């Protein structure tokens, strides 16, 4: 039954809401599922997440940002993702390595080959069976978060966020078998049903 599902999307896309909804649905069906996210969760990851999201005064360079995300990721794979996959659970992860490609390569402008190489070292061969991209215009997503205190990434200009969105769409086109792209302007219920149709198909193929 082991299945690894990741959720991706720009700011305000609703991916976290859908990740939680999927985990609840699996639990109601008595399918063992673990919900996790990046960066954070582990003791190391929580410290790194604080620097990455709120450390605007410490001048984190793009290469340092890349390494910090992947340090958190490597720890998450070792402590949470890999052990639970090995025990046959469904893992739902809110952001994973594709976020780093979209944000640090397309967004920040770091060399794509380098970013992929660092990601590969961190994930240790653990790749998603399904990646769900909730896509919407960046202006709409940022407007959804206007009443919340913005973190370092939410404070970036609109051009940055457009590059991130373009990165996600290019990644999805390059690996269309792995990605499910959904219009995030749809209702929560409609999105959840599209996701469930795909996940149930994958579960039916598992032994």
JSON list of N, CA and C in Angstrom, two decimals, residues 17-18 25 30 32 36 42 51 57 59 64 67 72 88 110 115 117 137 141-142 154 161 204-205:
[
{"chain": "A", "resi": 17, "resn": "UNK", "atom": "N", "xyz": [-4.41, 22.88, 2.29]},
{"chain": "A", "resi": 17, "resn": "UNK", "atom": "CA", "xyz": [-5.80, 22.50, 2.58]},
{"chain": "A", "resi": 17, "resn": "UNK", "atom": "C", "xyz": [-6.12, 21.15, 1.94]},
{"chain": "A", "resi": 18, "resn": "UNK", "atom": "N", "xyz": [-5.72, 20.98, 0.69]},
{"chain": "A", "resi": 18, "resn": "UNK", "atom": "CA", "xyz": [-6.01, 19.73, -0.02]},
{"chain": "A", "resi": 18, "resn": "UNK", "atom": "C", "xyz": [-5.19, 18.56, 0.51]},
{"chain": "A", "resi": 25, "resn": "UNK", "atom": "N", "xyz": [-9.37, 11.84, 4.42]},
{"chain": "A", "resi": 25, "resn": "UNK", "atom": "CA", "xyz": [-10.17, 10.88, 3.66]},
{"chain": "A", "resi": 25, "resn": "UNK", "atom": "C", "xyz": [-9.56, 9.48, 3.73]},
{"chain": "A", "resi": 30, "resn": "UNK", "atom": "N", "xyz": [-9.58, 3.90, 6.75]},
{"chain": "A", "resi": 30, "resn": "UNK", "atom": "CA", "xyz": [-8.65, 3.03, 7.48]},
{"chain": "A", "resi": 30, "resn": "UNK", "atom": "C", "xyz": [-7.41, 2.69, 6.65]},
{"chain": "A", "resi": 32, "resn": "UNK", "atom": "N", "xyz": [-3.67, 3.60, 6.29]},
{"chain": "A", "resi": 32, "resn": "UNK", "atom": "CA", "xyz": [-2.64, 4.30, 7.07]},
{"chain": "A", "resi": 32, "resn": "UNK", "atom": "C", "xyz": [-1.96, 5.40, 6.26]},
{"chain": "A", "resi": 36, "resn": "UNK", "atom": "N", "xyz": [2.92, 15.18, 6.13]},
{"chain": "A", "resi": 36, "resn": "UNK", "atom": "CA", "xyz": [4.12, 15.90, 6.52]},
{"chain": "A", "resi": 36, "resn": "UNK", "atom": "C", "xyz": [4.30, 17.10, 5.60]},
{"chain": "A", "resi": 42, "resn": "UNK", "atom": "N", "xyz": [10.92, 17.75, 11.49]},
{"chain": "A", "resi": 42, "resn": "UNK", "atom": "CA", "xyz": [11.98, 17.24, 12.36]},
{"chain": "A", "resi": 42, "resn": "UNK", "atom": "C", "xyz": [12.54, 18.38, 13.22]},
{"chain": "A", "resi": 51, "resn": "UNK", "atom": "N", "xyz": [14.61, 29.97, 9.92]},
{"chain": "A", "resi": 51, "resn": "UNK", "atom": "CA", "xyz": [15.58, 30.82, 9.21]},
{"chain": "A", "resi": 51, "resn": "UNK", "atom": "C", "xyz": [15.08, 31.13, 7.80]},
{"chain": "A", "resi": 57, "resn": "UNK", "atom": "N", "xyz": [16.65, 39.22, 8.03]},
{"chain": "A", "resi": 57, "resn": "UNK", "atom": "CA", "xyz": [17.72, 40.12, 8.46]},
{"chain": "A", "resi": 57, "resn": "UNK", "atom": "C", "xyz": [19.09, 39.44, 8.47]},
{"chain": "A", "resi": 59, "resn": "UNK", "atom": "N", "xyz": [20.38, 37.75, 5.78]},
{"chain": "A", "resi": 59, "resn": "UNK", "atom": "CA", "xyz": [20.97, 37.77, 4.44]},
{"chain": "A", "resi": 59, "resn": "UNK", "atom": "C", "xyz": [21.29, 36.41, 3.86]},
{"chain": "A", "resi": 64, "resn": "UNK", "atom": "N", "xyz": [22.95, 29.35, -0.29]},
{"chain": "A", "resi": 64, "resn": "UNK", "atom": "CA", "xyz": [22.74, 28.91, 1.09]},
{"chain": "A", "resi": 64, "resn": "UNK", "atom": "C", "xyz": [21.30, 28.45, 1.29]},
{"chain": "A", "resi": 67, "resn": "UNK", "atom": "N", "xyz": [20.93, 24.95, 0.01]},
{"chain": "A", "resi": 67, "resn": "UNK", "atom": "CA", "xyz": [21.51, 23.95, 0.91]},
{"chain": "A", "resi": 67, "resn": "UNK", "atom": "C", "xyz": [20.65, 23.77, 2.16]},
{"chain": "A", "resi": 72, "resn": "UNK", "atom": "N", "xyz": [17.16, 20.22, 5.44]},
{"chain": "A", "resi": 72, "resn": "UNK", "atom": "CA", "xyz": [15.88, 19.88, 6.05]},
{"chain": "A", "resi": 72, "resn": "UNK", "atom": "C", "xyz": [15.25, 18.66, 5.37]},
{"chain": "A", "resi": 88, "resn": "UNK", "atom": "N", "xyz": [4.76, 0.58, 4.72]},
{"chain": "A", "resi": 88, "resn": "UNK", "atom": "CA", "xyz": [3.56, 0.43, 3.92]},
{"chain": "A", "resi": 88, "resn": "UNK", "atom": "C", "xyz": [2.53, 1.53, 4.01]},
{"chain": "A", "resi": 110, "resn": "UNK", "atom": "N", "xyz": [19.24, 30.08, -9.82]},
{"chain": "A", "resi": 110, "resn": "UNK", "atom": "CA", "xyz": [20.36, 29.15, -9.66]},
{"chain": "A", "resi": 110, "resn": "UNK", "atom": "C", "xyz": [20.38, 28.14, -10.81]},
{"chain": "A", "resi": 115, "resn": "UNK", "atom": "N", "xyz": [20.96, 22.56, -8.95]},
{"chain": "A", "resi": 115, "resn": "UNK", "atom": "CA", "xyz": [19.83, 22.38, -8.03]},
{"chain": "A", "resi": 115, "resn": "UNK", "atom": "C", "xyz": [19.34, 20.94, -8.05]},
{"chain": "A", "resi": 117, "resn": "UNK", "atom": "N", "xyz": [21.07, 18.30, -8.80]},
{"chain": "A", "resi": 117, "resn": "UNK", "atom": "CA", "xyz": [22.09, 17.44, -8.19]},
{"chain": "A", "resi": 117, "resn": "UNK", "atom": "C", "xyz": [22.02, 17.48, -6.67]},
{"chain": "A", "resi": 137, "resn": "UNK", "atom": "N", "xyz": [-3.15, 31.90, -11.24]},
{"chain": "A", "resi": 137, "resn": "UNK", "atom": "CA", "xyz": [-2.38, 33.13, -11.44]},
{"chain": "A", "resi": 137, "resn": "UNK", "atom": "C", "xyz": [-1.79, 33.61, -10.11]},
{"chain": "A", "resi": 141, "resn": "UNK", "atom": "N", "xyz": [-3.31, 34.07, -6.03]},
{"chain": "A", "resi": 141, "resn": "UNK", "atom": "CA", "xyz": [-2.78, 33.37, -4.87]},
{"chain": "A", "resi": 141, "resn": "UNK", "atom": "C", "xyz": [-2.27, 34.32, -3.79]},
{"chain": "A", "resi": 142, "resn": "UNK", "atom": "N", "xyz": [-1.53, 35.34, -4.19]},
{"chain": "A", "resi": 142, "resn": "UNK", "atom": "CA", "xyz": [-1.00, 36.29, -3.22]},
{"chain": "A", "resi": 142, "resn": "UNK", "atom": "C", "xyz": [-2.13, 37.09, -2.57]},
{"chain": "A", "resi": 154, "resn": "UNK", "atom": "N", "xyz": [6.86, 35.13, 0.35]},
{"chain": "A", "resi": 154, "resn": "UNK", "atom": "CA", "xyz": [5.65, 35.89, 0.01]},
{"chain": "A", "resi": 154, "resn": "UNK", "atom": "C", "xyz": [5.96, 37.36, -0.23]},
{"chain": "A", "resi": 161, "resn": "UNK", "atom": "N", "xyz": [7.43, 35.44, -8.48]},
{"chain": "A", "resi": 161, "resn": "UNK", "atom": "CA", "xyz": [6.37, 34.43, -8.36]},
{"chain": "A", "resi": 161, "resn": "UNK", "atom": "C", "xyz": [5.90, 33.93, -9.72]},
{"chain": "A", "resi": 204, "resn": "UNK", "atom": "N", "xyz": [-5.61, 1.36, -6.23]},
{"chain": "A", "resi": 204, "resn": "UNK", "atom": "CA", "xyz": [-6.18, 0.12, -6.77]},
{"chain": "A", "resi": 204, "resn": "UNK", "atom": "C", "xyz": [-5.13, -0.74, -7.47]},
{"chain": "A", "resi": 205, "resn": "UNK", "atom": "N", "xyz": [-4.02, -0.10, -7.87]},
{"chain": "A", "resi": 205, "resn": "UNK", "atom": "CA", "xyz": [-2.95, -0.83, -8.55]},
{"chain": "A", "resi": 205, "resn": "UNK", "atom": "C", "xyz": [-1.93, -1.41, -7.58]}
]
